[in-house]
Amino acid sequence: MLNFSKFLCLLVFAVFVFFSCKKDEEVTPKSTLTFDGKTYDLASGLLIDYGQSKKNQGHQQVLFLYSSGVKVYEGAGKIDSTSGKGHILYFEIFSPVSNALGEGEYVFDDTATLMAKTFGLSYVVFNADYITSAGEVHEIIYGKVNVKKDGNNYELTFDCTEGSDGKKLTGYYKGPLKFYDAK
């Protein structure tokens, strides 16, 4: 009986060690934006480069993140139109590099200096309907956007404030940004 008890204890210990040592999986957060206690999914993003704003200043770009209900159509390498219903996030952003969104922290610039690593005109639209032109629009008046890049994928975090009620808009996006050259 004693040998059976030792065997059973050893078996329980082995099972415990085996199952407790399974590989830790890295959890990647979903691409979402959060506003007024509600979370909205983001599915895709694009970047439009309009060229350098002024000598030694940032490259004027538009960062456009959107949910799966929004469709972007292109023709001849340019955006032709958009349609559908969903949520969008728009940043007029000034990158230190051309043809990409440079890594680092971008801060809101309400004086429109056009300097690299700043952003200006920005807004979020909830329940955007491209047929009726309806939606709940909130202008962004303060905040920051952090950019990391790994190959073709970007990792963006944003922490902003909207203008009408001073509510926080936060979020995260990880994935590629379709690039358009509008120079």
PDB file of C-alpha atoms in Angstrom:
ATOM      1  CA  MET A   1       0.000   0.000   0.000  1.00  0.00           C
ATOM      2  CA  LEU A   2       2.875   2.362   0.814  1.00  0.00           C
ATOM      3  CA  ASN A   3       4.411   1.843  -2.645  1.00  0.00           C
ATOM      4  CA  PHE A   4       1.062   2.569  -4.297  1.00  0.00           C
ATOM      5  CA  SER A   5       0.734   5.811  -2.257  1.00  0.00           C
ATOM      6  CA  LYS A   6       4.246   6.917  -3.265  1.00  0.00           C
ATOM      7  CA  PHE A   7       3.467   6.063  -6.891  1.00  0.00           C
ATOM      8  CA  LEU A   8       0.186   8.028  -6.754  1.00  0.00           C
ATOM      9  CA  CYS A   9       1.900  11.068  -5.190  1.00  0.00           C
ATOM     10  CA  LEU A  10       4.641  10.935  -7.811  1.00  0.00           C
ATOM     11  CA  LEU A  11       2.050  10.675 -10.589  1.00  0.00           C
ATOM     12  CA  VAL A  12       0.062  13.648  -9.249  1.00  0.00           C
ATOM     13  CA  PHE A  13       3.263  15.689  -8.940  1.00  0.00           C
ATOM     14  CA  ALA A  14       4.327  14.802 -12.501  1.00  0.00           C
ATOM     15  CA  VAL A  15       0.921  15.774 -13.897  1.00  0.00           C
ATOM     16  CA  PHE A  16       1.023  19.044 -11.962  1.00  0.00           C
ATOM     17  CA  VAL A  17       4.509  19.893 -13.278  1.00  0.00           C
ATOM     18  CA  PHE A  18       3.576  18.950 -16.848  1.00  0.00           C
ATOM     19  CA  PHE A  19       0.435  21.092 -16.982  1.00  0.00           C
ATOM     20  CA  SER A  20       1.825  24.039 -15.046  1.00  0.00           C
ATOM     21  CA  CYS A  21       4.842  24.338 -17.340  1.00  0.00           C
ATOM     22  CA  LYS A  22       2.943  24.851 -20.572  1.00  0.00           C
ATOM     23  CA  LYS A  23       4.316  27.532 -22.808  1.00  0.00           C
ATOM     24  CA  ASP A  24       3.288  31.082 -21.925  1.00  0.00           C
ATOM     25  CA  GLU A  25       1.497  32.642 -24.851  1.00  0.00           C
ATOM     26  CA  GLU A  26       2.049  36.295 -25.574  1.00  0.00           C
ATOM     27  CA  VAL A  27      -1.267  38.099 -25.507  1.00  0.00           C
ATOM     28  CA  THR A  28      -1.545  40.838 -28.106  1.00  0.00           C
ATOM     29  CA  PRO A  29      -4.257  43.395 -27.443  1.00  0.00           C
ATOM     30  CA  LYS A  30      -6.952  43.854 -30.067  1.00  0.00           C
ATOM     31  CA  SER A  31      -6.954  46.907 -32.288  1.00  0.00           C
ATOM     32  CA  THR A  32      -9.567  49.092 -30.619  1.00  0.00           C
ATOM     33  CA  LEU A  33     -10.449  52.604 -29.599  1.00  0.00           C
ATOM     34  CA  THR A  34     -12.240  53.486 -26.379  1.00  0.00           C
ATOM     35  CA  PHE A  35     -14.423  56.542 -25.837  1.00  0.00           C
ATOM     36  CA  ASP A  36     -16.959  57.389 -23.141  1.00  0.00           C
ATOM     37  CA  GLY A  37     -16.846  53.881 -21.662  1.00  0.00           C
ATOM     38  CA  LYS A  38     -17.429  52.107 -24.974  1.00  0.00           C
ATOM     39  CA  THR A  39     -14.895  50.123 -26.990  1.00  0.00           C
ATOM     40  CA  TYR A  40     -14.906  50.010 -30.782  1.00  0.00           C
ATOM     41  CA  ASP A  41     -12.906  47.626 -32.989  1.00  0.00           C
ATOM     42  CA  LEU A  42     -10.443  48.884 -35.592  1.00  0.00           C
ATOM     43  CA  ALA A  43      -9.798  46.649 -38.592  1.00  0.00           C
ATOM     44  CA  SER A  44      -7.509  48.528 -40.985  1.00  0.00           C
ATOM     45  CA  GLY A  45      -5.433  51.602 -41.512  1.00  0.00           C
ATOM     46  CA  LEU A  46      -3.901  53.690 -44.241  1.00  0.00           C
ATOM     47  CA  LEU A  47      -1.368  56.478 -44.571  1.00  0.00           C
ATOM     48  CA  ILE A  48      -1.425  59.217 -47.220  1.00  0.00           C
ATOM     49  CA  ASP A  49       1.804  61.180 -47.734  1.00  0.00           C
ATOM     50  CA  TYR A  50       1.385  64.740 -49.089  1.00  0.00           C
ATOM     51  CA  GLY A  51       5.094  65.594 -48.969  1.00  0.00           C
ATOM     52  CA  GLN A  52       7.233  67.879 -46.839  1.00  0.00           C
ATOM     53  CA  SER A  53       5.220  70.768 -45.432  1.00  0.00           C
ATOM     54  CA  LYS A  54       7.991  73.404 -45.387  1.00  0.00           C
ATOM     55  CA  LYS A  55      11.766  73.390 -45.395  1.00  0.00           C
ATOM     56  CA  ASN A  56      13.100  71.333 -42.456  1.00  0.00           C
ATOM     57  CA  GLN A  57       9.625  70.605 -41.151  1.00  0.00           C
ATOM     58  CA  GLY A  58       7.558  67.429 -41.068  1.00  0.00           C
ATOM     59  CA  HIS A  59       6.149  65.434 -43.932  1.00  0.00           C
ATOM     60  CA  GLN A  60       2.413  66.087 -44.012  1.00  0.00           C
ATOM     61  CA  GLN A  61       0.507  62.817 -43.802  1.00  0.00           C
ATOM     62  CA  VAL A  62      -2.971  61.570 -43.020  1.00  0.00           C
ATOM     63  CA  LEU A  63      -3.301  58.592 -40.711  1.00  0.00           C
ATOM     64  CA  PHE A  64      -6.725  56.979 -41.174  1.00  0.00           C
ATOM     65  CA  LEU A  65      -7.817  54.033 -38.997  1.00  0.00           C
ATOM     66  CA  TYR A  66     -11.230  52.428 -39.501  1.00  0.00           C
ATOM     67  CA  SER A  67     -13.551  49.595 -38.534  1.00  0.00           C
ATOM     68  CA  SER A  68     -14.488  46.637 -40.745  1.00  0.00           C
ATOM     69  CA  GLY A  69     -17.735  48.216 -42.007  1.00  0.00           C
ATOM     70  CA  VAL A  70     -15.841  50.998 -43.801  1.00  0.00           C
ATOM     71  CA  LYS A  71     -14.539  50.203 -47.278  1.00  0.00           C
ATOM     72  CA  VAL A  72     -11.803  52.146 -49.102  1.00  0.00           C
ATOM     73  CA  TYR A  73     -11.655  51.836 -52.904  1.00  0.00           C
ATOM     74  CA  GLU A  74      -8.681  52.764 -55.010  1.00  0.00           C
ATOM     75  CA  GLY A  75      -7.883  53.332 -58.633  1.00  0.00           C
ATOM     76  CA  ALA A  76      -4.473  53.907 -60.211  1.00  0.00           C
ATOM     77  CA  GLY A  77      -2.805  53.816 -56.787  1.00  0.00           C
ATOM     78  CA  LYS A  78      -4.989  56.622 -55.392  1.00  0.00           C
ATOM     79  CA  ILE A  79      -7.995  56.531 -53.101  1.00  0.00           C
ATOM     80  CA  ASP A  80     -11.057  56.667 -55.311  1.00  0.00           C
ATOM     81  CA  SER A  81     -13.853  56.597 -52.738  1.00  0.00           C
ATOM     82  CA  THR A  82     -15.043  55.285 -49.389  1.00  0.00           C
ATOM     83  CA  SER A  83     -18.317  53.639 -48.474  1.00  0.00           C
ATOM     84  CA  GLY A  84     -20.062  51.682 -45.776  1.00  0.00           C
ATOM     85  CA  LYS A  85     -20.837  52.235 -42.123  1.00  0.00           C
ATOM     86  CA  GLY A  86     -18.505  52.151 -39.153  1.00  0.00           C
ATOM     87  CA  HIS A  87     -16.061  54.098 -37.054  1.00  0.00           C
ATOM     88  CA  ILE A  88     -13.087  56.135 -38.239  1.00  0.00           C
ATOM     89  CA  LEU A  89     -10.151  57.879 -36.635  1.00  0.00           C
ATOM     90  CA  TYR A  90      -8.381  60.631 -38.599  1.00  0.00           C
ATOM     91  CA  PHE A  91      -5.059  62.300 -37.748  1.00  0.00           C
ATOM     92  CA  GLU A  92      -3.311  64.998 -39.793  1.00  0.00           C
ATOM     93  CA  ILE A  93       0.169  64.037 -38.679  1.00  0.00           C
ATOM     94  CA  PHE A  94       3.675  65.303 -39.472  1.00  0.00           C
ATOM     95  CA  SER A  95       6.272  62.562 -39.804  1.00  0.00           C
ATOM     96  CA  PRO A  96      10.038  63.138 -39.721  1.00  0.00           C
ATOM     97  CA  VAL A  97      10.386  60.803 -42.733  1.00  0.00           C
ATOM     98  CA  SER A  98       8.769  60.560 -46.147  1.00  0.00           C
ATOM     99  CA  ASN A  99       6.796  57.541 -47.352  1.00  0.00           C
ATOM    100  CA  ALA A 100       6.272  56.131 -43.834  1.00  0.00           C
ATOM    101  CA  LEU A 101       5.171  57.089 -40.385  1.00  0.00           C
ATOM    102  CA  GLY A 102       8.353  57.620 -38.388  1.00  0.00           C
ATOM    103  CA  GLU A 103       8.733  55.981 -35.003  1.00  0.00           C
ATOM    104  CA  GLY A 104       8.375  57.947 -31.779  1.00  0.00           C
ATOM    105  CA  GLU A 105       5.925  60.079 -29.869  1.00  0.00           C
ATOM    106  CA  TYR A 106       3.754  62.624 -31.688  1.00  0.00           C
ATOM    107  CA  VAL A 107       2.083  65.408 -29.690  1.00  0.00           C
ATOM    108  CA  PHE A 108      -0.933  67.548 -30.522  1.00  0.00           C
ATOM    109  CA  ASP A 109       0.083  70.983 -31.817  1.00  0.00           C
ATOM    110  CA  ASP A 110      -2.748  73.514 -31.643  1.00  0.00           C
ATOM    111  CA  THR A 111      -0.524  76.253 -33.116  1.00  0.00           C
ATOM    112  CA  ALA A 112      -0.030  74.411 -36.443  1.00  0.00           C
ATOM    113  CA  THR A 113       3.774  74.658 -36.552  1.00  0.00           C
ATOM    114  CA  LEU A 114       3.869  71.674 -38.967  1.00  0.00           C
ATOM    115  CA  MET A 115       6.934  70.405 -37.117  1.00  0.00           C
ATOM    116  CA  ALA A 116       7.914  66.743 -37.270  1.00  0.00           C
ATOM    117  CA  LYS A 117       6.365  64.484 -34.617  1.00  0.00           C
ATOM    118  CA  THR A 118       3.288  66.645 -34.146  1.00  0.00           C
ATOM    119  CA  PHE A 119      -0.316  66.314 -35.264  1.00  0.00           C
ATOM    120  CA  GLY A 120      -3.049  68.870 -35.816  1.00  0.00           C
ATOM    121  CA  LEU A 121      -6.540  68.554 -37.252  1.00  0.00           C
ATOM    122  CA  SER A 122      -7.829  65.252 -35.930  1.00  0.00           C
ATOM    123  CA  TYR A 123     -11.190  63.709 -35.171  1.00  0.00           C
ATOM    124  CA  VAL A 124     -13.086  60.499 -34.534  1.00  0.00           C
ATOM    125  CA  VAL A 125     -16.436  59.617 -36.118  1.00  0.00           C
ATOM    126  CA  PHE A 126     -18.679  56.981 -34.584  1.00  0.00           C
ATOM    127  CA  ASN A 127     -21.418  55.333 -36.648  1.00  0.00           C
ATOM    128  CA  ALA A 128     -20.194  57.021 -39.821  1.00  0.00           C
ATOM    129  CA  ASP A 129     -22.575  56.370 -42.713  1.00  0.00           C
ATOM    130  CA  TYR A 130     -21.055  57.239 -46.070  1.00  0.00           C
ATOM    131  CA  ILE A 131     -24.433  57.153 -47.848  1.00  0.00           C
ATOM    132  CA  THR A 132     -26.245  59.628 -45.594  1.00  0.00           C
ATOM    133  CA  SER A 133     -23.116  61.506 -44.391  1.00  0.00           C
ATOM    134  CA  ALA A 134     -24.299  60.956 -40.830  1.00  0.00           C
ATOM    135  CA  GLY A 135     -22.199  60.157 -37.800  1.00  0.00           C
ATOM    136  CA  GLU A 136     -21.181  61.342 -34.358  1.00  0.00           C
ATOM    137  CA  VAL A 137     -18.097  63.561 -34.872  1.00  0.00           C
ATOM    138  CA  HIS A 138     -15.682  64.474 -32.065  1.00  0.00           C
ATOM    139  CA  GLU A 139     -12.732  66.786 -32.694  1.00  0.00           C
ATOM    140  CA  ILE A 140      -9.467  65.940 -30.943  1.00  0.00           C
ATOM    141  CA  ILE A 141      -7.939  68.942 -29.161  1.00  0.00           C
ATOM    142  CA  TYR A 142      -5.123  67.413 -27.116  1.00  0.00           C
ATOM    143  CA  GLY A 143      -3.072  64.246 -26.805  1.00  0.00           C
ATOM    144  CA  LYS A 144      -0.313  62.073 -28.104  1.00  0.00           C
ATOM    145  CA  VAL A 145       0.228  59.200 -30.514  1.00  0.00           C
ATOM    146  CA  ASN A 146       3.063  56.691 -30.084  1.00  0.00           C
ATOM    147  CA  VAL A 147       4.395  54.872 -33.140  1.00  0.00           C
ATOM    148  CA  LYS A 148       6.517  51.727 -33.334  1.00  0.00           C
ATOM    149  CA  LYS A 149       7.313  49.921 -36.553  1.00  0.00           C
ATOM    150  CA  ASP A 150       8.401  46.342 -37.173  1.00  0.00           C
ATOM    151  CA  GLY A 151       8.822  45.588 -40.862  1.00  0.00           C
ATOM    152  CA  ASN A 152       5.508  46.410 -42.557  1.00  0.00           C
ATOM    153  CA  ASN A 153       3.540  46.394 -39.317  1.00  0.00           C
ATOM    154  CA  TYR A 154       2.895  49.375 -37.107  1.00  0.00           C
ATOM    155  CA  GLU A 155       2.006  49.437 -33.445  1.00  0.00           C
ATOM    156  CA  LEU A 156       0.134  52.625 -32.578  1.00  0.00           C
ATOM    157  CA  THR A 157      -1.145  53.761 -29.210  1.00  0.00           C
ATOM    158  CA  PHE A 158      -3.056  56.957 -28.729  1.00  0.00           C
ATOM    159  CA  ASP A 159      -4.241  58.893 -25.710  1.00  0.00           C
ATOM    160  CA  CYS A 160      -6.237  61.978 -26.681  1.00  0.00           C
ATOM    161  CA  THR A 161      -8.928  64.361 -25.479  1.00  0.00           C
ATOM    162  CA  GLU A 162     -11.922  65.453 -27.532  1.00  0.00           C
ATOM    163  CA  GLY A 163     -13.135  69.038 -27.568  1.00  0.00           C
ATOM    164  CA  SER A 164     -16.817  69.261 -26.750  1.00  0.00           C
ATOM    165  CA  ASP A 165     -16.851  67.510 -23.345  1.00  0.00           C
ATOM    166  CA  GLY A 166     -13.152  66.888 -22.666  1.00  0.00           C
ATOM    167  CA  LYS A 167     -13.669  63.114 -22.770  1.00  0.00           C
ATOM    168  CA  LYS A 168     -10.711  60.746 -23.214  1.00  0.00           C
ATOM    169  CA  LEU A 169     -10.174  58.819 -26.430  1.00  0.00           C
ATOM    170  CA  THR A 170      -7.635  56.019 -26.108  1.00  0.00           C
ATOM    171  CA  GLY A 171      -6.709  53.109 -28.282  1.00  0.00           C
ATOM    172  CA  TYR A 172      -4.340  50.689 -29.848  1.00  0.00           C
ATOM    173  CA  TYR A 173      -3.772  49.531 -33.424  1.00  0.00           C
ATOM    174  CA  LYS A 174      -1.402  46.834 -34.603  1.00  0.00           C
ATOM    175  CA  GLY A 175      -1.077  45.952 -38.264  1.00  0.00           C
ATOM    176  CA  PRO A 176      -0.021  47.268 -41.651  1.00  0.00           C
ATOM    177  CA  LEU A 177      -0.918  50.703 -43.004  1.00  0.00           C
ATOM    178  CA  LYS A 178      -1.755  50.799 -46.720  1.00  0.00           C
ATOM    179  CA  PHE A 179       0.425  53.575 -48.144  1.00  0.00           C
ATOM    180  CA  TYR A 180      -0.663  56.172 -50.708  1.00  0.00           C
ATOM    181  CA  ASP A 181       1.699  58.763 -52.211  1.00  0.00           C
ATOM    182  CA  ALA A 182      -0.227  61.976 -52.926  1.00  0.00           C
ATOM    183  CA  LYS A 183       2.803  64.189 -53.647  1.00  0.00           C
TER     184      LYS A 183
END
